Each structure stands twice: as C-alpha cells, then as structure tokens.
GROMACS .gro file of C-alpha atoms in nm:
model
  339
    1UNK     CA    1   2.409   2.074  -0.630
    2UNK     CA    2   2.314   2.418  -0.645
    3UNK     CA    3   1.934   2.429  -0.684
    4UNK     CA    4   1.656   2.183  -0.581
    5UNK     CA    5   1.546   1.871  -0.777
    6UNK     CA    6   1.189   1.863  -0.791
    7UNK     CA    7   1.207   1.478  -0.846
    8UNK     CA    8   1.425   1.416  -0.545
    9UNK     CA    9   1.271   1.226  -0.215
   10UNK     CA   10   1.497   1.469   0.042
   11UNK     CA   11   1.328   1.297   0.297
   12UNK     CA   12   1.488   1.014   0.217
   13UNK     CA   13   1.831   1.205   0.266
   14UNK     CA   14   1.693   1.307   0.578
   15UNK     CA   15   1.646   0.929   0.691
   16UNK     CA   16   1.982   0.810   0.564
   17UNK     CA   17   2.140   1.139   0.720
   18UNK     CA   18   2.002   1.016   1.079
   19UNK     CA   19   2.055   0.660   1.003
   20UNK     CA   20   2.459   0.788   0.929
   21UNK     CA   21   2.480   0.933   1.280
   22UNK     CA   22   2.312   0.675   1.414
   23UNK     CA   23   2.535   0.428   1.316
   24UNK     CA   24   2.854   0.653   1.402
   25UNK     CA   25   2.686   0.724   1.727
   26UNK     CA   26   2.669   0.358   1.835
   27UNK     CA   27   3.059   0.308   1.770
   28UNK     CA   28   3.132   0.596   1.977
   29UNK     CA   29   2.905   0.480   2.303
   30UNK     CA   30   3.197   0.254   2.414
   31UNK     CA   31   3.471   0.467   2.343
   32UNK     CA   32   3.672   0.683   2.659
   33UNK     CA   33   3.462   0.767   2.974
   34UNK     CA   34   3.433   0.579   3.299
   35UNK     CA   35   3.158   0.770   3.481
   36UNK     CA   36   2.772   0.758   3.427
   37UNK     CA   37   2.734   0.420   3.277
   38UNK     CA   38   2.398   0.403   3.353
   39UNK     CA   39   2.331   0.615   3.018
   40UNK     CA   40   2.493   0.358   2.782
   41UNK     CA   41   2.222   0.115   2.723
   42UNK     CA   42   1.978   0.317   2.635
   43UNK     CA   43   2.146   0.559   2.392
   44UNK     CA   44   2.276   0.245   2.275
   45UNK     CA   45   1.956   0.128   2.229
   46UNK     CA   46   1.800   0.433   2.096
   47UNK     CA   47   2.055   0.466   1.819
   48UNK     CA   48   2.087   0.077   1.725
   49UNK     CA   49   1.754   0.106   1.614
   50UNK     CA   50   1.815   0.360   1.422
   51UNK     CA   51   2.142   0.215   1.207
   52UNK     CA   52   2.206  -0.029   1.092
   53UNK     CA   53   1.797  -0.128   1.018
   54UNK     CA   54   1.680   0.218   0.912
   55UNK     CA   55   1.971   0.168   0.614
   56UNK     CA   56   1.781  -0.168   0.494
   57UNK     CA   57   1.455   0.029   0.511
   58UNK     CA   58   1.554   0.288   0.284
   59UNK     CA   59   1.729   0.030   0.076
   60UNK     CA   60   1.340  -0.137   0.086
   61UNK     CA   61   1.244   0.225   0.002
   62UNK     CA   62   1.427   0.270  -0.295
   63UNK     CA   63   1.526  -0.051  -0.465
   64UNK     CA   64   1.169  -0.216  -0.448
   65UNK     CA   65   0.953   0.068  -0.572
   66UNK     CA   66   1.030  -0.030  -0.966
   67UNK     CA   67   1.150  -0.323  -1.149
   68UNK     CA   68   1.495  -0.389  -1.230
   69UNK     CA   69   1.658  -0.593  -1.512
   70UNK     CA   70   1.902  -0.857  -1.316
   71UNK     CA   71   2.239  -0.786  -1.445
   72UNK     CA   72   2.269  -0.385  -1.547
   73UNK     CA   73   2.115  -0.358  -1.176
   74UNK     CA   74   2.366  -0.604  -0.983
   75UNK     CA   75   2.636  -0.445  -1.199
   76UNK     CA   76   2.525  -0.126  -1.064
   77UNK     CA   77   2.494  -0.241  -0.678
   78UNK     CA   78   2.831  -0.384  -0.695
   79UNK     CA   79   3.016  -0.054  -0.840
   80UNK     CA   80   2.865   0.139  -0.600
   81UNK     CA   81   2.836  -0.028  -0.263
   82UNK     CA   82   3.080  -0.353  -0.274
   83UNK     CA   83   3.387  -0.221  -0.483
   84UNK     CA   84   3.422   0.044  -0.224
   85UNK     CA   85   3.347  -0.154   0.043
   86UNK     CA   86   3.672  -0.415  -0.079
   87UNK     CA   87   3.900  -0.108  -0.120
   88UNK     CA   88   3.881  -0.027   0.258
   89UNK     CA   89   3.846  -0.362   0.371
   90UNK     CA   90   4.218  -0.392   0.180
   91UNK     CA   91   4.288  -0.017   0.361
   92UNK     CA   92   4.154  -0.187   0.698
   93UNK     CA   93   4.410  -0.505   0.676
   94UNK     CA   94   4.702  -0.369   0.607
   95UNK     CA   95   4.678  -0.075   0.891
   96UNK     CA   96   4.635  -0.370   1.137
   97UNK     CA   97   4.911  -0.566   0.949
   98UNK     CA   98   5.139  -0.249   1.029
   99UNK     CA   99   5.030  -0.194   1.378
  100UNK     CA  100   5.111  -0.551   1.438
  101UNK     CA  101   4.662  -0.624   1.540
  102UNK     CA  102   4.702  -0.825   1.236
  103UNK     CA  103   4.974  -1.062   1.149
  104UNK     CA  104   5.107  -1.074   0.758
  105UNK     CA  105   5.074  -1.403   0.759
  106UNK     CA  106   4.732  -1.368   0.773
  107UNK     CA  107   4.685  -1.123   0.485
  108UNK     CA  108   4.672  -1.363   0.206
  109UNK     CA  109   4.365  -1.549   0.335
  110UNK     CA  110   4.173  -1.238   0.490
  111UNK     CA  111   4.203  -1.123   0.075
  112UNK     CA  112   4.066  -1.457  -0.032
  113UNK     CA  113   3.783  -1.498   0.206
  114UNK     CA  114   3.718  -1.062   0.190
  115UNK     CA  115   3.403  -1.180  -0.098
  116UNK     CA  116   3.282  -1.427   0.098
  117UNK     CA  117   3.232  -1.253   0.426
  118UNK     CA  118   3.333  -0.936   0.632
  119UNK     CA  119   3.674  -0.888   0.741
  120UNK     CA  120   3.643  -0.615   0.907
  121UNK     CA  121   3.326  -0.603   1.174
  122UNK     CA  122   3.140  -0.300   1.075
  123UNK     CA  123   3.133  -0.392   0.709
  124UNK     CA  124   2.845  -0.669   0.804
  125UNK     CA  125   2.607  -0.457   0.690
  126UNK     CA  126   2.703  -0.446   0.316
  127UNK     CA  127   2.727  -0.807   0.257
  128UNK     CA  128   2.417  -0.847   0.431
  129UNK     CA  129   2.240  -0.584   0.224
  130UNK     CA  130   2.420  -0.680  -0.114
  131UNK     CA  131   2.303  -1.052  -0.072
  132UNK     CA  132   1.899  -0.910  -0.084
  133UNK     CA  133   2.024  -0.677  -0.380
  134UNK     CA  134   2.067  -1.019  -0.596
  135UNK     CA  135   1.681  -1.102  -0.489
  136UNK     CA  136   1.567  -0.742  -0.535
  137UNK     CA  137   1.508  -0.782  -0.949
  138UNK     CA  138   1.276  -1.061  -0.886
  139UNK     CA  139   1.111  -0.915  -0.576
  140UNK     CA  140   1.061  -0.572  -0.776
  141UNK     CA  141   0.825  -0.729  -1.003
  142UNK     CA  142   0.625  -0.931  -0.771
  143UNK     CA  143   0.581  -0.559  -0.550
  144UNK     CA  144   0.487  -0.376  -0.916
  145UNK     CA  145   0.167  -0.615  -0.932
  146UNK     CA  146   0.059  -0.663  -0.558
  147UNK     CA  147  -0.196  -0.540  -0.362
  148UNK     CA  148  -0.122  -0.356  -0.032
  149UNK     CA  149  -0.314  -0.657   0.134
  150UNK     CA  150  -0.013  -0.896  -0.030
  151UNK     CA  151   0.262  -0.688   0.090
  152UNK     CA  152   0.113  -0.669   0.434
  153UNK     CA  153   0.071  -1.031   0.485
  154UNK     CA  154   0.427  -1.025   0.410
  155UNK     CA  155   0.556  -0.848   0.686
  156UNK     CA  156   0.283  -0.990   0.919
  157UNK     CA  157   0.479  -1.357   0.839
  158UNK     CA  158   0.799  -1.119   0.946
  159UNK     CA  159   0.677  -0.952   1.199
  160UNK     CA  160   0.565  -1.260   1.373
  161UNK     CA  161   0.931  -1.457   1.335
  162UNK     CA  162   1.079  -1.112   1.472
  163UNK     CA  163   0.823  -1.192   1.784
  164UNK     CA  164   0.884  -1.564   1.801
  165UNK     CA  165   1.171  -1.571   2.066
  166UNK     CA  166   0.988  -1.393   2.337
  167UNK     CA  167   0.818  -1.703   2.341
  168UNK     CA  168   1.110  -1.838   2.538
  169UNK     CA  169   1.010  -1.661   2.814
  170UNK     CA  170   0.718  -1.960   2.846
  171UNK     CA  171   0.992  -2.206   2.676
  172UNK     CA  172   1.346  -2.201   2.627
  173UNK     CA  173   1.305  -2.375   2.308
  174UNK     CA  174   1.149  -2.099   2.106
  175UNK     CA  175   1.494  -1.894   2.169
  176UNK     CA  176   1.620  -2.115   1.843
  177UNK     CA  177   1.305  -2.178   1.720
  178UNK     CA  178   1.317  -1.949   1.402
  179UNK     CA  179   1.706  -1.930   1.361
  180UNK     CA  180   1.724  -2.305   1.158
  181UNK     CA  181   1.746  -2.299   0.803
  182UNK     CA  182   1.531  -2.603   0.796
  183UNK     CA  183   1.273  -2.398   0.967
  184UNK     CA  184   0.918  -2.300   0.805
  185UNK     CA  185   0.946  -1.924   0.906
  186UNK     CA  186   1.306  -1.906   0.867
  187UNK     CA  187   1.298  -1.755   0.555
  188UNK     CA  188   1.010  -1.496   0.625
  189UNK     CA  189   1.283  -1.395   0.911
  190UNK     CA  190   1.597  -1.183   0.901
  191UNK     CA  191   1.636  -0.849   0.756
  192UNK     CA  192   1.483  -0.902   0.427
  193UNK     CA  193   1.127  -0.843   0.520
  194UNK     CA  194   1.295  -0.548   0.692
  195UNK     CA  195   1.367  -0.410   0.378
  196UNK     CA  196   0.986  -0.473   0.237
  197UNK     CA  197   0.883  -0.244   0.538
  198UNK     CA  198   1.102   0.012   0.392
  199UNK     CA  199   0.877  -0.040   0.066
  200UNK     CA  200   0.569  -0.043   0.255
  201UNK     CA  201   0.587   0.306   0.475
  202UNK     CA  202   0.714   0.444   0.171
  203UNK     CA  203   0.423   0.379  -0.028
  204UNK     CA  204   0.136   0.364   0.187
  205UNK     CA  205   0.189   0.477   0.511
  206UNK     CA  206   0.072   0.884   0.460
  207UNK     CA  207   0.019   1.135   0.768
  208UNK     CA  208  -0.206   1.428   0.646
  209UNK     CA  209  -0.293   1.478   1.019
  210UNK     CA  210  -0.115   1.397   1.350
  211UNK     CA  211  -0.392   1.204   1.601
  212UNK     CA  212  -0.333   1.160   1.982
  213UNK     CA  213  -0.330   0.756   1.917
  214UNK     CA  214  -0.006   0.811   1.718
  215UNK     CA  215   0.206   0.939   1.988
  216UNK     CA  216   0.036   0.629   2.238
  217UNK     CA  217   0.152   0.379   1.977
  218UNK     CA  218   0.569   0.532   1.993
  219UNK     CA  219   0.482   0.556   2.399
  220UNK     CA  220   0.418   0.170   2.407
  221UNK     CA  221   0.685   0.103   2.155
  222UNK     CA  222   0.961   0.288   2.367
  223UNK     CA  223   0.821   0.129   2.634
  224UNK     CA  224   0.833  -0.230   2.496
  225UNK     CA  225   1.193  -0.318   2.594
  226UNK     CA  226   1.172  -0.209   2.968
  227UNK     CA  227   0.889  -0.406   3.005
  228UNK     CA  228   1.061  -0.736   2.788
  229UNK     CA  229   1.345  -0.678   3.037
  230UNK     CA  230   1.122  -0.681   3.319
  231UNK     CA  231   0.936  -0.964   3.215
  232UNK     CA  232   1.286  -1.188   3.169
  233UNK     CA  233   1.373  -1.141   2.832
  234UNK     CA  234   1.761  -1.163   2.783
  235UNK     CA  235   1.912  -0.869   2.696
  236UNK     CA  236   2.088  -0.999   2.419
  237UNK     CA  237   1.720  -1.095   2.226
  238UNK     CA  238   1.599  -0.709   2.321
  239UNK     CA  239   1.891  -0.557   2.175
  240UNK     CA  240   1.921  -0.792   1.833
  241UNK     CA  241   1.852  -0.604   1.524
  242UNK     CA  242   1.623  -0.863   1.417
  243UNK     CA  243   1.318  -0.870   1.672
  244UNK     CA  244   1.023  -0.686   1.679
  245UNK     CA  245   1.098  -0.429   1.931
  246UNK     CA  246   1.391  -0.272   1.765
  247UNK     CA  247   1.212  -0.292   1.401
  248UNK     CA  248   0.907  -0.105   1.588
  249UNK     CA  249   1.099   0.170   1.702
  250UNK     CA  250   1.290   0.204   1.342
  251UNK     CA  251   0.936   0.243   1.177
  252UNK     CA  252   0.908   0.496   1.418
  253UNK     CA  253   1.182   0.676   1.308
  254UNK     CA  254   1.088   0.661   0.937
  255UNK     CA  255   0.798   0.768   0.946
  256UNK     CA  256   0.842   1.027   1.141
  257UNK     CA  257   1.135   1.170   0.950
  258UNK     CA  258   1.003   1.113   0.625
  259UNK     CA  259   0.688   1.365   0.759
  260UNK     CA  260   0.913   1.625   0.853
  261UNK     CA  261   0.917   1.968   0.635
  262UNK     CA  262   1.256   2.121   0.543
  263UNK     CA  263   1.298   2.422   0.416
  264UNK     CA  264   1.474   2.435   0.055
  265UNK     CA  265   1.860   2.556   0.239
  266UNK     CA  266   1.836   2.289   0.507
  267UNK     CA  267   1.727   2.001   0.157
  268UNK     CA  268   2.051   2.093   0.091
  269UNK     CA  269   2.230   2.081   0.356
  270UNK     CA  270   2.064   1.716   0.387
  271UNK     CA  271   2.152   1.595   0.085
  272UNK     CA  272   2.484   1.696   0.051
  273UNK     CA  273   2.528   1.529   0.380
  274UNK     CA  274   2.347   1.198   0.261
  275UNK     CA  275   2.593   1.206  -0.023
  276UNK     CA  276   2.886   1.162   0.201
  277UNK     CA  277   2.702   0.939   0.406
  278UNK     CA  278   2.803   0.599   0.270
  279UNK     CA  279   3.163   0.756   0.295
  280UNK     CA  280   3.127   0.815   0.619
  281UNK     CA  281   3.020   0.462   0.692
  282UNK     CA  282   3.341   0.339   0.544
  283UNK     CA  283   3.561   0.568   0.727
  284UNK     CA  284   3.452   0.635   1.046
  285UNK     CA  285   3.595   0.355   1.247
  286UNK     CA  286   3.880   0.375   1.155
  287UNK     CA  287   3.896   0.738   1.214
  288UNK     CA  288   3.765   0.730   1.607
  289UNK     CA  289   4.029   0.382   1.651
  290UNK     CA  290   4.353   0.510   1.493
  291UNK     CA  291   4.266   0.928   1.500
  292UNK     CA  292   4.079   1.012   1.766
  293UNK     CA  293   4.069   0.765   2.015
  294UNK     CA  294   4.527   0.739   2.036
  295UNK     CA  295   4.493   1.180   2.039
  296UNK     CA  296   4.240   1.174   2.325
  297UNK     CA  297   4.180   0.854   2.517
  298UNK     CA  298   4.365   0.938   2.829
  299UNK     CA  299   4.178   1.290   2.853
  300UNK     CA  300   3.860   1.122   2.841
  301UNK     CA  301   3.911   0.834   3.105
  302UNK     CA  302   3.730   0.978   3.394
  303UNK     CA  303   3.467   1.124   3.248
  304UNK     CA  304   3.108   1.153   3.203
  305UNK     CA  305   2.954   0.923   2.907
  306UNK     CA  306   2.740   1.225   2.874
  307UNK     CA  307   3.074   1.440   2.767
  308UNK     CA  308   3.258   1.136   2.646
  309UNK     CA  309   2.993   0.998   2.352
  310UNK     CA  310   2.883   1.342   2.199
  311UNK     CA  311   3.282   1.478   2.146
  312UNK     CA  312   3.392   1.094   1.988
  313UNK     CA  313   3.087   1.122   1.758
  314UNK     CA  314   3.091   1.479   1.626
  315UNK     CA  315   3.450   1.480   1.578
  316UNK     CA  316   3.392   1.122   1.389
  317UNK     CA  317   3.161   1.274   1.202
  318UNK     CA  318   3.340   1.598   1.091
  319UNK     CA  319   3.678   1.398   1.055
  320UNK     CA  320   3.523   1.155   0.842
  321UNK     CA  321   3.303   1.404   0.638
  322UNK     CA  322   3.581   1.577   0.560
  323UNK     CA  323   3.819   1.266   0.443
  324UNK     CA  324   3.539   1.163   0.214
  325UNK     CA  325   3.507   1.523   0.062
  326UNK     CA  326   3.878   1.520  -0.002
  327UNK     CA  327   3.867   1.193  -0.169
  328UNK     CA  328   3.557   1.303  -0.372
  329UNK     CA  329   3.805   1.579  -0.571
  330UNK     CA  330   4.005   1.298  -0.690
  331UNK     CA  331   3.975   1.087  -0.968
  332UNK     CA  332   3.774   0.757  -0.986
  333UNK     CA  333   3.630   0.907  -0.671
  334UNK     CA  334   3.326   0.675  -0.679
  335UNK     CA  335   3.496   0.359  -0.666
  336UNK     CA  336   3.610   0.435  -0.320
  337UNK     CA  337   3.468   0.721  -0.149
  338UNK     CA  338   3.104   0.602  -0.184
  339UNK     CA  339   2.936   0.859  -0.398
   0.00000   0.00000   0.00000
C-alpha cells in the first residue's frame, strides 16, 4: 500500500496493532528472568486486557456493523482465519512430535480432534471467535434495525453476568452461578456480548472533547482490581477474561486508541503492521519457545523482569514479523500466513 485509503478505519489497525503486542507481550511475561517478580502481575494484567478481548471487540467492530449472507460470509471467515489456523496447528504437532513433547502416537487423534477444539493452547482464541462468526449473519441484521437503547440493554444483561461472581465474596455459590448452561444468564455471558461492545463503541461512543470525568472513570477502572483483591476476590476471577474488570479496562483501551490522530506515514506504518498481525499471532509462540527462548534462556536467568520481558517480546515481534513477510512473497500466501 502506497497511498492512503480514504475508506479505511486506521484506527482500527491501530487497535489490532496494540491488541498484537498485547497478546505477544503476555507470552513473553513468564519467559527467562528471576529477579523483580513483583512487576509480573500487573503487566500481566495490563496487557491481558488488552489481547485476547480487544481482538473480539474489533471483531464486534467490524463483522456486526452490516449484514452478511450466511454462507459466502462463513466461507470467507473460514479461508481466512481457520484454514491458517489448521496449517500451524499441523506445523505445531509435528515440531513437538520431533522434539519428542509430543509422542507420534498421538498425532493421529490430535488431527482428528484439531476441528473440534484447540490443540495447541494459544489457538483458543480462534475457535472461540469462529464459533460467534456462525451467529454473526443473524446477529448483523438484528444490529441493522435496533435502536442504541436495544443494543445497550444487551450488554447491560452482559455486563451484569461479567459482575455476577463477585457476588461470592457474600456467597460462595455465586462463583458458579453464571457458568451452567442451564443457567438464565448463561447465554448473555461469555465473550459474545464482548464482541457487541466492539459494535457499540464503534458506533456510538464519539469524543469531540476530552472532560476531567473521563480520566476519573479509567482512575476507578485501574483501580478496580486492587480493590477486588483487597476485598477477597480470588485472583483467578480478577484476572479471567470474562469479568467486568478486565472488559472495563479493554473499553478503555478502545476508545482511547480509536481517538488517537496519526499522521498519514505513521497510518501506514499501522496498517502494514495490522496486516501481519494475525501472522504474528500464529507464529509467535513458537518463535520465543523453539528460537529465542533455547538461544538465550541461560543469559536471561538472573535477571530483571524489567530487562527480561521487553527483549523476549520485541525480538518475538521482529522475528515473527519478519517470518510472516517472508511467507507473504510466496504463493497461496493467504492460506497460511494470515493476510
């Protein structure tokens, strides 16, 4: 791309340009370093917010804003995000086949069950966001004819199932309370209604003029998991992608990057980066297990997380940037290099 697009949303490649380090970010937390633990949770925290459920709010974003014929748009979905996604789940298998983490044996049913569910951890995301594509057509159409009031009744029914297990911390109970199928709010739960806020601060959430209350709201939403922790809350509820805190602080994120002004080099600078970015997603792991972890793992025992997380992630990042701009030269490119 050599000139601007007029039509294009570049602060959507902003988001998904964030949400891409984000997400390599929070693989390389863990990796080398002993010293200054104390930082871990949260970065960790900070940058699992923005991952994993920024994606399914740009996915909101885009997918929801017109409707979609069923098939010629699951067709689409499936070329661009799953076949990929199989071709270096396959890529994934038989590297830990080789280096004996996997045993052959094995192979035969990892392949079978690989369309059923992930076989490879960090590929959750894709089934997960591939099973809402196949509800998007319908949803599409409902959005096209809604009010604003509909749509935010919607993710007020979310928004309270995202609250509903801090209530354990009056009863246990309410921990499961939302998490049973045979629930009433079960299905106004989960990451789908994450993906209708995408929608929502796309199309009406507008900031012609910063006001003082803005910057309290992010205050009390940073705040909101020190004072959950202090109150008792389990840190495995505060850290879930799914509750309110962590969706909070992702709306932050949006719209604050989609209110940012770039200047035309650095839209495309973004964008060409966003291009890559589902590429990067793909690669990434194993590029910071079985590159750069083996290379310099002993270096960085003994040091600072502070040193230890930004040198794992930028190197991820321009290793795996790279691999996917290779792979983009070649033929067929889009089937697995995720453009």
């Amino acid at each position: 791309m050599t000139k601007l697009d007029e039509n294009r949303l570049y602060w959507i490649d902003l988001i998904r340009s964030f949400a891409c380090v984000c997400v390599v970010l929070s693989h390389s937390i863990v990796k080398g370093g002993t010293v200054g633990g104390i930082v871990v949770n949260p970065v960790y925290y900070a940058v699992r917010g923005g991952a994993s459920i920024l994606f399914f709010m740009i996915s909101g974003a885009l997918v929801l804003y017109k409707p979609k014929p069923f098939v010629p748009f699951v067709k689409q979905r499936f070329m661009r995000v799953m076949l990929p996604m199989f071709i270096w789940t396959v890529v994934v298998l038989l590297i830990g086949c080789c280096t004996g983490a996997k045993q052959w044996s094995q192979l035969p049913t990892m392949l079978m069950l690989m369309p059923f569910k992930p076989q490879f951890g960090t590929y959750w995301f894709i089934y997960v966001i591939f099973g809402i594509y196949l509800l998007v057509p319908m949803l599409a159409t409902w959005f096209e004819k809604c009010s604003q009031r509909d749509v935010l009744l919607l993710l007020m029914a979310g928004a309270f199932v995202a609250t509903v297990p801090y209530l354990s911390l009056i009863n246990k109970d309410f921990s499961q309370a939302v998490t049973s199928a045979n629930g009433s709010f079960y299905y106004f739960g989960g990451y789908l209604w994450i993906v209708v806020a995408g929608y929502y601060l796309r199309k009406y959430v507008n900031i012609s003029k910063f006001k003082w209350w803005y910057l309290l709201i992010v205050v009390v939403i940073v705040a909101l998991p020190f004072l959950l922790l202090w109150a008792g809350a389990p840190l495995k509820i505060v850290k879930k992608h799914s509750t309110i805190n962590l969706i909070l602080l992702c709306c932050c994120y949006f719209v604050a990057l989609k209110h940012v002004k770039l200047s035309p080099r650095m839209k495309l600078i973004v964008y060409d980066f966003a291009q890559h970015s589902f590429g990067i997603y793909l690669v990434h792991q194993l590029v910071i297990n079985y590159m750069i972890m083996p290379l310099l793992k002993e270096r960085l025992i003994g040091m600072h997380y502070g040193v230890t997380i930004p040198i794992v992630s930028i190197l991820a990042i321009v290793v795996s940037y790279l691999i996917v701009h290779l792979l983009s030269k070649l033929p067929y490119s889009k089937y697995y290099a995720g453009f």
